[in-house]
């Protein structure tokens, strides 16, 4: 199943650099090849959010009592729509995890809000969807051990901090050394890359790190943050991967997980290329590959689908 929450739009001022339009465009493109798999997720509940976040923070987001500093740190002004979108986005990742555990693969066309910490949001992230989904799967008895494979170009600092010291959750983050967040947290495994890293060194590094992470985690479930922001054309990424390199990255992750029979929920995470179509191309390729691997989409569908 593929969960899309783009109907819940976050109102942004003109010129804001968050690419809100990518979500609807991605859903439209996915609908051309897999409309029958698209679902709208439920919102994550207070109880689901409170397994990860301080109740006071959940309440402040719900009631609109975040102060100006907290809103600046998130990068969005509070609105009722912002609160609802954040809940739906977390709910989509949660639903994608349930789907993964039921049939091997689940996808959310949003998610990857990995800078959200227990008691504050940051960097366009309000609630930490991967953490909320992990705790939900554990609470529901669907999974105990979880591996988070975070290949967004920015470190998954919120996720790392939330799961620090938890032996049941392994976090792997492959990210730019010089990039946001400038104060990094300790993931279980952190791989830091220099500015300008291209396809070959990236893929070699990933191929070495993934088996280590899988061995360490022995997971019942993996959550893969397939950020589009390691792309060479990304405004915030500072790395130099091509679209082909990003597709190889996705293949590497999905192959390694499926070889060991590990269900995977895939979230899109960041992407800030100037041309939104580039971001959508990268995310769509990830989704199409996941569908192919799940037997839900013939390889040809990618070639014949109008771009
Ligand atoms: Zn990012």
mmCIF file of N, CA and C in Angstrom, residues 110-222:
data_model
loop_
_atom_site.group_PDB
_atom_site.id
_atom_site.type_symbol
_atom_site.label_atom_id
_atom_site.label_comp_id
_atom_site.label_asym_id
_atom_site.label_seq_id
_atom_site.Cartn_x
_atom_site.Cartn_y
_atom_site.Cartn_z
ATOM 1 N N UNK A 110 5.182 10.834 1.947
ATOM 2 C CA UNK A 110 5.707 11.946 2.751
ATOM 3 C C UNK A 110 6.662 11.334 3.780
ATOM 4 N N UNK A 111 6.717 11.927 4.951
ATOM 5 C CA UNK A 111 7.498 11.342 6.041
ATOM 6 C C UNK A 111 8.987 11.618 5.946
ATOM 7 N N UNK A 112 9.683 11.032 6.900
ATOM 8 C CA UNK A 112 11.125 11.272 6.980
ATOM 9 C C UNK A 112 11.444 12.518 7.792
ATOM 10 N N UNK A 113 10.578 12.841 8.749
ATOM 11 C CA UNK A 113 10.753 14.063 9.553
ATOM 12 C C UNK A 113 11.684 13.768 10.740
ATOM 13 N N UNK A 114 12.918 13.543 10.374
ATOM 14 C CA UNK A 114 13.897 12.979 11.308
ATOM 15 C C UNK A 114 14.600 13.984 12.201
ATOM 16 N N UNK A 115 14.338 15.286 11.986
ATOM 17 C CA UNK A 115 14.934 16.281 12.900
ATOM 18 C C UNK A 115 14.042 16.575 14.095
ATOM 19 N N UNK A 116 12.860 15.979 14.125
ATOM 20 C CA UNK A 116 11.974 16.209 15.279
ATOM 21 C C UNK A 116 12.495 15.420 16.473
ATOM 22 N N UNK A 117 12.670 16.120 17.590
ATOM 23 C CA UNK A 117 13.139 15.520 18.834
ATOM 24 C C UNK A 117 11.943 15.248 19.751
ATOM 25 N N UNK A 118 12.260 14.712 20.909
ATOM 26 C CA UNK A 118 11.208 14.348 21.853
ATOM 27 C C UNK A 118 10.336 15.558 22.243
ATOM 28 N N UNK A 119 10.965 16.696 22.482
ATOM 29 C CA UNK A 119 10.184 17.819 23.012
ATOM 30 C C UNK A 119 10.273 19.083 22.162
ATOM 31 N N UNK A 120 10.820 18.957 20.967
ATOM 32 C CA UNK A 120 10.777 20.098 20.054
ATOM 33 C C UNK A 120 10.907 19.634 18.603
ATOM 34 N N UNK A 121 10.378 20.475 17.715
ATOM 35 C CA UNK A 121 10.536 20.212 16.295
ATOM 36 C C UNK A 121 11.669 21.060 15.756
ATOM 37 N N UNK A 122 12.166 20.677 14.578
ATOM 38 C CA UNK A 122 13.295 21.390 13.997
ATOM 39 C C UNK A 122 13.380 21.075 12.503
ATOM 40 N N UNK A 123 13.932 22.007 11.730
ATOM 41 C CA UNK A 123 14.244 21.727 10.322
ATOM 42 C C UNK A 123 13.075 21.163 9.534
ATOM 43 N N UNK A 124 11.913 21.813 9.588
ATOM 44 C CA UNK A 124 10.699 21.387 8.864
ATOM 45 C C UNK A 124 10.103 20.085 9.391
ATOM 46 N N UNK A 125 10.509 19.691 10.569
ATOM 47 C CA UNK A 125 10.007 18.432 11.136
ATOM 48 C C UNK A 125 9.270 18.718 12.442
ATOM 49 N N UNK A 126 8.015 18.312 12.518
ATOM 50 C CA UNK A 126 7.206 18.557 13.719
ATOM 51 C C UNK A 126 7.200 17.316 14.615
ATOM 52 N N UNK A 127 6.736 16.202 14.059
ATOM 53 C CA UNK A 127 6.744 14.933 14.791
ATOM 54 C C UNK A 127 7.695 13.972 14.083
ATOM 55 N N UNK A 128 8.359 13.118 14.858
ATOM 56 C CA UNK A 128 9.303 12.174 14.258
ATOM 57 C C UNK A 128 8.531 10.926 13.820
ATOM 58 N N UNK A 129 8.214 10.885 12.533
ATOM 59 C CA UNK A 129 7.328 9.826 12.019
ATOM 60 C C UNK A 129 7.914 8.432 12.179
ATOM 61 N N UNK A 130 9.218 8.280 11.918
ATOM 62 C CA UNK A 130 9.821 6.942 12.019
ATOM 63 C C UNK A 130 9.789 6.462 13.465
ATOM 64 N N UNK A 131 9.997 7.383 14.400
ATOM 65 C CA UNK A 131 9.982 6.998 15.805
ATOM 66 C C UNK A 131 8.555 6.678 16.262
ATOM 67 N N UNK A 132 7.602 7.493 15.846
ATOM 68 C CA UNK A 132 6.199 7.245 16.213
ATOM 69 C C UNK A 132 5.758 5.887 15.657
ATOM 70 N N UNK A 133 6.142 5.621 14.412
ATOM 71 C CA UNK A 133 5.745 4.355 13.777
ATOM 72 C C UNK A 133 6.434 3.167 14.460
ATOM 73 N N UNK A 134 7.711 3.326 14.793
ATOM 74 C CA UNK A 134 8.438 2.246 15.481
ATOM 75 C C UNK A 134 7.769 1.894 16.799
ATOM 76 N N UNK A 135 7.488 2.923 17.586
ATOM 77 C CA UNK A 135 6.870 2.663 18.897
ATOM 78 C C UNK A 135 5.475 2.059 18.732
ATOM 79 N N UNK A 136 4.767 2.463 17.692
ATOM 80 C CA UNK A 136 3.429 1.892 17.458
ATOM 81 C C UNK A 136 3.538 0.415 17.107
ATOM 82 N N UNK A 137 4.504 0.058 16.234
ATOM 83 C CA UNK A 137 4.643 -1.344 15.847
ATOM 84 C C UNK A 137 5.019 -2.190 17.059
ATOM 85 N N UNK A 138 5.864 -1.636 17.923
ATOM 86 C CA UNK A 138 6.237 -2.361 19.139
ATOM 87 C C UNK A 138 5.037 -2.508 20.070
ATOM 88 N N UNK A 139 4.284 -1.421 20.241
ATOM 89 C CA UNK A 139 3.132 -1.451 21.153
ATOM 90 C C UNK A 139 2.042 -2.386 20.641
ATOM 91 N N UNK A 140 1.916 -2.468 19.334
ATOM 92 C CA UNK A 140 0.897 -3.339 18.741
ATOM 93 C C UNK A 140 1.372 -4.789 18.644
ATOM 94 N N UNK A 141 2.621 -5.025 19.046
ATOM 95 C CA UNK A 141 3.160 -6.389 19.020
ATOM 96 C C UNK A 141 3.481 -6.874 17.620
ATOM 97 N N UNK A 142 3.621 -5.946 16.677
ATOM 98 C CA UNK A 142 3.900 -6.361 15.291
ATOM 99 C C UNK A 142 5.392 -6.513 15.035
ATOM 100 N N UNK A 143 6.208 -5.759 15.742
ATOM 101 C CA UNK A 143 7.655 -5.808 15.553
ATOM 102 C C UNK A 143 8.318 -5.442 16.872
ATOM 103 N N UNK A 144 9.455 -6.059 17.139
ATOM 104 C CA UNK A 144 10.200 -5.666 18.343
ATOM 105 C C UNK A 144 11.466 -4.922 17.939
ATOM 106 N N UNK A 145 12.219 -5.520 17.015
ATOM 107 C CA UNK A 145 13.487 -4.893 16.641
ATOM 108 C C UNK A 145 13.325 -4.163 15.313
ATOM 109 N N UNK A 146 13.782 -2.926 15.281
ATOM 110 C CA UNK A 146 13.574 -2.078 14.105
ATOM 111 C C UNK A 146 14.898 -1.445 13.693
ATOM 112 N N UNK A 147 15.122 -1.407 12.386
ATOM 113 C CA UNK A 147 16.294 -0.730 11.818
ATOM 114 C C UNK A 147 15.818 0.486 11.034
ATOM 115 N N UNK A 148 16.364 1.649 11.355
ATOM 116 C CA UNK A 148 16.074 2.850 10.578
ATOM 117 C C UNK A 148 17.275 3.131 9.672
ATOM 118 N N UNK A 149 17.042 3.067 8.367
ATOM 119 C CA UNK A 149 18.101 3.348 7.385
ATOM 120 C C UNK A 149 17.828 4.754 6.855
ATOM 121 N N UNK A 150 18.603 5.701 7.322
ATOM 122 C CA UNK A 150 18.319 7.107 7.020
ATOM 123 C C UNK A 150 19.339 7.615 5.995
ATOM 124 N N UNK A 151 18.898 7.684 4.732
ATOM 125 C CA UNK A 151 19.799 8.136 3.662
ATOM 126 C C UNK A 151 19.423 9.527 3.153
ATOM 127 N N UNK A 152 18.618 10.241 3.917
ATOM 128 C CA UNK A 152 18.482 11.678 3.675
ATOM 129 C C UNK A 152 19.884 12.277 3.887
ATOM 130 N N UNK A 153 20.192 13.348 3.180
ATOM 131 C CA UNK A 153 21.560 13.876 3.236
ATOM 132 C C UNK A 153 21.876 14.544 4.586
ATOM 133 N N UNK A 154 20.822 14.851 5.332
ATOM 134 C CA UNK A 154 21.020 15.470 6.650
ATOM 135 C C UNK A 154 20.965 14.392 7.734
ATOM 136 N N UNK A 155 21.742 14.570 8.785
ATOM 137 C CA UNK A 155 21.742 13.535 9.816
ATOM 138 C C UNK A 155 20.369 13.412 10.487
ATOM 139 N N UNK A 156 19.977 12.175 10.774
ATOM 140 C CA UNK A 156 18.717 11.942 11.484
ATOM 141 C C UNK A 156 18.915 12.149 12.969
ATOM 142 N N UNK A 157 19.146 13.411 13.341
ATOM 143 C CA UNK A 157 19.535 13.699 14.729
ATOM 144 C C UNK A 157 18.414 13.444 15.728
ATOM 145 N N UNK A 158 17.186 13.789 15.339
ATOM 146 C CA UNK A 158 16.061 13.559 16.246
ATOM 147 C C UNK A 158 15.860 12.076 16.497
ATOM 148 N N UNK A 159 15.919 11.299 15.427
ATOM 149 C CA UNK A 159 15.745 9.848 15.550
ATOM 150 C C UNK A 159 16.855 9.256 16.415
ATOM 151 N N UNK A 160 18.086 9.708 16.168
ATOM 152 C CA UNK A 160 19.229 9.207 16.944
ATOM 153 C C UNK A 160 19.037 9.486 18.431
ATOM 154 N N UNK A 161 18.601 10.709 18.740
ATOM 155 C CA UNK A 161 18.447 11.086 20.150
ATOM 156 C C UNK A 161 17.304 10.305 20.800
ATOM 157 N N UNK A 162 16.214 10.143 20.068
ATOM 158 C CA UNK A 162 15.048 9.449 20.634
ATOM 159 C C UNK A 162 15.390 7.993 20.961
ATOM 160 N N UNK A 163 16.174 7.348 20.096
ATOM 161 C CA UNK A 163 16.449 5.921 20.289
ATOM 162 C C UNK A 163 17.795 5.656 20.963
ATOM 163 N N UNK A 164 18.476 6.702 21.408
ATOM 164 C CA UNK A 164 19.773 6.510 22.066
ATOM 165 C C UNK A 164 19.614 5.556 23.246
ATOM 166 N N UNK A 165 20.472 4.553 23.308
ATOM 167 C CA UNK A 165 20.448 3.620 24.433
ATOM 168 C C UNK A 165 19.381 2.541 24.338
ATOM 169 N N UNK A 166 18.609 2.525 23.251
ATOM 170 C CA UNK A 166 17.576 1.492 23.078
ATOM 171 C C UNK A 166 18.162 0.359 22.238
ATOM 172 N N UNK A 167 18.390 -0.804 22.843
ATOM 173 C CA UNK A 167 19.045 -1.878 22.083
ATOM 174 C C UNK A 167 18.158 -2.480 20.998
ATOM 175 N N UNK A 168 16.862 -2.203 21.027
ATOM 176 C CA UNK A 168 15.954 -2.798 20.041
ATOM 177 C C UNK A 168 15.832 -1.982 18.758
ATOM 178 N N UNK A 169 16.381 -0.773 18.765
ATOM 179 C CA UNK A 169 16.268 0.062 17.569
ATOM 180 C C UNK A 169 17.662 0.509 17.138
ATOM 181 N N UNK A 170 18.031 0.146 15.934
ATOM 182 C CA UNK A 170 19.332 0.531 15.384
ATOM 183 C C UNK A 170 19.104 1.628 14.351
ATOM 184 N N UNK A 171 19.870 2.706 14.471
ATOM 185 C CA UNK A 171 19.755 3.811 13.526
ATOM 186 C C UNK A 171 21.038 3.933 12.717
ATOM 187 N N UNK A 172 20.889 3.872 11.400
ATOM 188 C CA UNK A 172 22.013 4.107 10.488
ATOM 189 C C UNK A 172 21.734 5.413 9.766
ATOM 190 N N UNK A 173 22.660 6.355 9.845
ATOM 191 C CA UNK A 173 22.501 7.633 9.143
ATOM 192 C C UNK A 173 23.727 7.871 8.266
ATOM 193 N N UNK A 174 23.491 8.066 6.975
ATOM 194 C CA UNK A 174 24.569 8.398 6.029
ATOM 195 C C UNK A 174 24.296 9.830 5.585
ATOM 196 N N UNK A 175 25.194 10.747 5.908
ATOM 197 C CA UNK A 175 24.871 12.168 5.733
ATOM 198 C C UNK A 175 26.114 13.011 5.493
ATOM 199 N N UNK A 176 25.874 14.259 5.135
ATOM 200 C CA UNK A 176 26.965 15.192 4.882
ATOM 201 C C UNK A 176 27.567 15.699 6.187
ATOM 202 N N UNK A 177 28.875 15.572 6.271
ATOM 203 C CA UNK A 177 29.582 16.002 7.478
ATOM 204 C C UNK A 177 29.382 17.495 7.760
ATOM 205 N N UNK A 178 29.409 18.285 6.667
ATOM 206 C CA UNK A 178 29.381 19.748 6.818
ATOM 207 C C UNK A 178 27.968 20.308 6.836
ATOM 208 N N UNK A 179 26.981 19.436 6.773
ATOM 209 C CA UNK A 179 25.612 19.908 6.562
ATOM 210 C C UNK A 179 24.835 19.955 7.879
ATOM 211 N N UNK A 180 23.672 20.599 7.814
ATOM 212 C CA UNK A 180 22.712 20.639 8.916
ATOM 213 C C UNK A 180 22.372 19.218 9.351
ATOM 214 N N UNK A 181 22.157 18.892 10.578
ATOM 215 C CA UNK A 181 22.315 19.740 11.761
ATOM 216 C C UNK A 181 23.790 19.863 12.147
ATOM 217 N N UNK A 182 24.158 21.056 12.582
ATOM 218 C CA UNK A 182 25.584 21.300 12.823
ATOM 219 C C UNK A 182 26.039 20.708 14.143
ATOM 220 N N UNK A 183 25.100 20.492 15.035
ATOM 221 C CA UNK A 183 25.402 19.714 16.236
ATOM 222 C C UNK A 183 24.753 18.343 16.054
ATOM 223 N N UNK A 184 25.580 17.352 15.748
ATOM 224 C CA UNK A 184 25.050 16.026 15.432
ATOM 225 C C UNK A 184 24.823 15.214 16.721
ATOM 226 N N UNK A 185 23.866 14.319 16.636
ATOM 227 C CA UNK A 185 23.649 13.353 17.719
ATOM 228 C C UNK A 185 24.357 12.054 17.320
ATOM 229 N N UNK A 186 24.395 11.098 18.231
ATOM 230 C CA UNK A 186 25.044 9.817 17.917
ATOM 231 C C UNK A 186 24.000 8.781 17.519
ATOM 232 N N UNK A 187 23.964 8.441 16.217
ATOM 233 C CA UNK A 187 23.164 7.303 15.761
ATOM 234 C C UNK A 187 23.921 6.037 16.156
ATOM 235 N N UNK A 188 23.296 4.873 15.991
ATOM 236 C CA UNK A 188 24.029 3.631 16.251
ATOM 237 C C UNK A 188 25.232 3.579 15.311
ATOM 238 N N UNK A 189 24.988 3.880 14.032
ATOM 239 C CA UNK A 189 26.071 3.963 13.046
ATOM 240 C C UNK A 189 25.894 5.269 12.271
ATOM 241 N N UNK A 190 26.906 6.117 12.317
ATOM 242 C CA UNK A 190 26.902 7.354 11.530
ATOM 243 C C UNK A 190 27.986 7.255 10.477
ATOM 244 N N UNK A 191 27.627 7.572 9.243
ATOM 245 C CA UNK A 191 28.619 7.654 8.172
ATOM 246 C C UNK A 191 28.586 9.093 7.675
ATOM 247 N N UNK A 192 29.710 9.793 7.810
ATOM 248 C CA UNK A 192 29.771 11.192 7.411
ATOM 249 C C UNK A 192 30.509 11.315 6.082
ATOM 250 N N UNK A 193 29.906 12.039 5.164
ATOM 251 C CA UNK A 193 30.491 12.186 3.826
ATOM 252 C C UNK A 193 30.917 13.629 3.604
ATOM 253 N N UNK A 194 32.000 13.786 2.842
ATOM 254 C CA UNK A 194 32.484 15.132 2.524
ATOM 255 C C UNK A 194 31.633 15.754 1.428
ATOM 256 N N UNK A 195 31.629 17.083 1.400
ATOM 257 C CA UNK A 195 30.956 17.809 0.323
ATOM 258 C C UNK A 195 31.436 17.277 -1.025
ATOM 259 N N UNK A 196 30.510 17.180 -1.972
ATOM 260 C CA UNK A 196 30.890 16.802 -3.331
ATOM 261 C C UNK A 196 31.001 15.307 -3.563
ATOM 262 N N UNK A 197 30.717 14.480 -2.540
ATOM 263 C CA UNK A 197 30.791 13.021 -2.728
ATOM 264 C C UNK A 197 29.842 12.597 -3.848
ATOM 265 N N UNK A 198 30.367 11.787 -4.779
ATOM 266 C CA UNK A 198 29.585 11.347 -5.935
ATOM 267 C C UNK A 198 29.123 9.901 -5.808
ATOM 268 N N UNK A 199 28.578 9.387 -6.906
ATOM 269 C CA UNK A 199 27.925 8.074 -6.895
ATOM 270 C C UNK A 199 28.814 6.944 -6.365
ATOM 271 N N UNK A 200 30.015 6.806 -6.960
ATOM 272 C CA UNK A 200 30.801 5.604 -6.662
ATOM 273 C C UNK A 200 31.221 5.513 -5.198
ATOM 274 N N UNK A 201 31.829 6.574 -4.654
ATOM 275 C CA UNK A 201 32.201 6.458 -3.236
ATOM 276 C C UNK A 201 30.972 6.336 -2.331
ATOM 277 N N UNK A 202 29.886 6.994 -2.717
ATOM 278 C CA UNK A 202 28.669 6.897 -1.903
ATOM 279 C C UNK A 202 28.181 5.454 -1.851
ATOM 280 N N UNK A 203 28.098 4.850 -3.034
ATOM 281 C CA UNK A 203 27.543 3.489 -3.111
ATOM 282 C C UNK A 203 28.462 2.481 -2.441
ATOM 283 N N UNK A 204 29.765 2.688 -2.556
ATOM 284 C CA UNK A 204 30.713 1.778 -1.897
ATOM 285 C C UNK A 204 30.569 1.880 -0.378
ATOM 286 N N UNK A 205 30.425 3.104 0.101
ATOM 287 C CA UNK A 205 30.268 3.316 1.539
ATOM 288 C C UNK A 205 28.988 2.668 2.043
ATOM 289 N N UNK A 206 27.913 2.866 1.283
ATOM 290 C CA UNK A 206 26.617 2.307 1.674
ATOM 291 C C UNK A 206 26.668 0.780 1.679
ATOM 292 N N UNK A 207 27.286 0.219 0.642
ATOM 293 C CA UNK A 207 27.340 -1.246 0.532
ATOM 294 C C UNK A 207 28.102 -1.853 1.708
ATOM 295 N N UNK A 208 29.041 -1.104 2.262
ATOM 296 C CA UNK A 208 29.781 -1.607 3.427
ATOM 297 C C UNK A 208 28.983 -1.402 4.717
ATOM 298 N N UNK A 209 28.257 -0.294 4.796
ATOM 299 C CA UNK A 209 27.567 0.039 6.057
ATOM 300 C C UNK A 209 26.288 -0.775 6.275
ATOM 301 N N UNK A 210 25.576 -1.056 5.200
ATOM 302 C CA UNK A 210 24.265 -1.702 5.354
ATOM 303 C C UNK A 210 24.336 -3.078 6.018
ATOM 304 N N UNK A 211 25.235 -3.961 5.558
ATOM 305 C CA UNK A 211 25.291 -5.272 6.216
ATOM 306 C C UNK A 211 25.641 -5.161 7.698
ATOM 307 N N UNK A 212 26.498 -4.202 8.029
ATOM 308 C CA UNK A 212 26.833 -3.981 9.451
ATOM 309 C C UNK A 212 25.591 -3.625 10.235
ATOM 310 N N UNK A 213 24.804 -2.709 9.656
ATOM 311 C CA UNK A 213 23.601 -2.247 10.356
ATOM 312 C C UNK A 213 22.580 -3.378 10.486
ATOM 313 N N UNK A 214 22.428 -4.154 9.426
ATOM 314 C CA UNK A 214 21.446 -5.248 9.455
ATOM 315 C C UNK A 214 21.878 -6.314 10.463
ATOM 316 N N UNK A 215 23.174 -6.635 10.471
ATOM 317 C CA UNK A 215 23.670 -7.628 11.429
ATOM 318 C C UNK A 215 23.454 -7.166 12.861
ATOM 319 N N UNK A 216 23.712 -5.895 13.057
ATOM 320 C CA UNK A 216 23.573 -5.358 14.411
ATOM 321 C C UNK A 216 22.106 -5.343 14.841
ATOM 322 N N UNK A 217 21.230 -5.010 13.893
ATOM 323 C CA UNK A 217 19.814 -4.824 14.244
ATOM 324 C C UNK A 217 19.043 -6.145 14.308
ATOM 325 N N UNK A 218 19.354 -7.071 13.395
ATOM 326 C CA UNK A 218 18.523 -8.277 13.223
ATOM 327 C C UNK A 218 17.038 -7.881 13.309
ATOM 328 N N UNK A 219 16.634 -6.986 12.402
ATOM 329 C CA UNK A 219 15.331 -6.332 12.581
ATOM 330 C C UNK A 219 14.140 -7.160 12.108
ATOM 331 N N UNK A 220 13.011 -6.902 12.748
ATOM 332 C CA UNK A 220 11.720 -7.425 12.280
ATOM 333 C C UNK A 220 11.163 -6.515 11.189
ATOM 334 N N UNK A 221 11.667 -5.284 11.164
ATOM 335 C CA UNK A 221 11.148 -4.258 10.246
ATOM 336 C C UNK A 221 12.249 -3.238 9.999
ATOM 337 N N UNK A 222 12.339 -2.761 8.760
ATOM 338 C CA UNK A 222 13.220 -1.627 8.459
ATOM 339 C C UNK A 222 12.370 -0.455 7.997
#
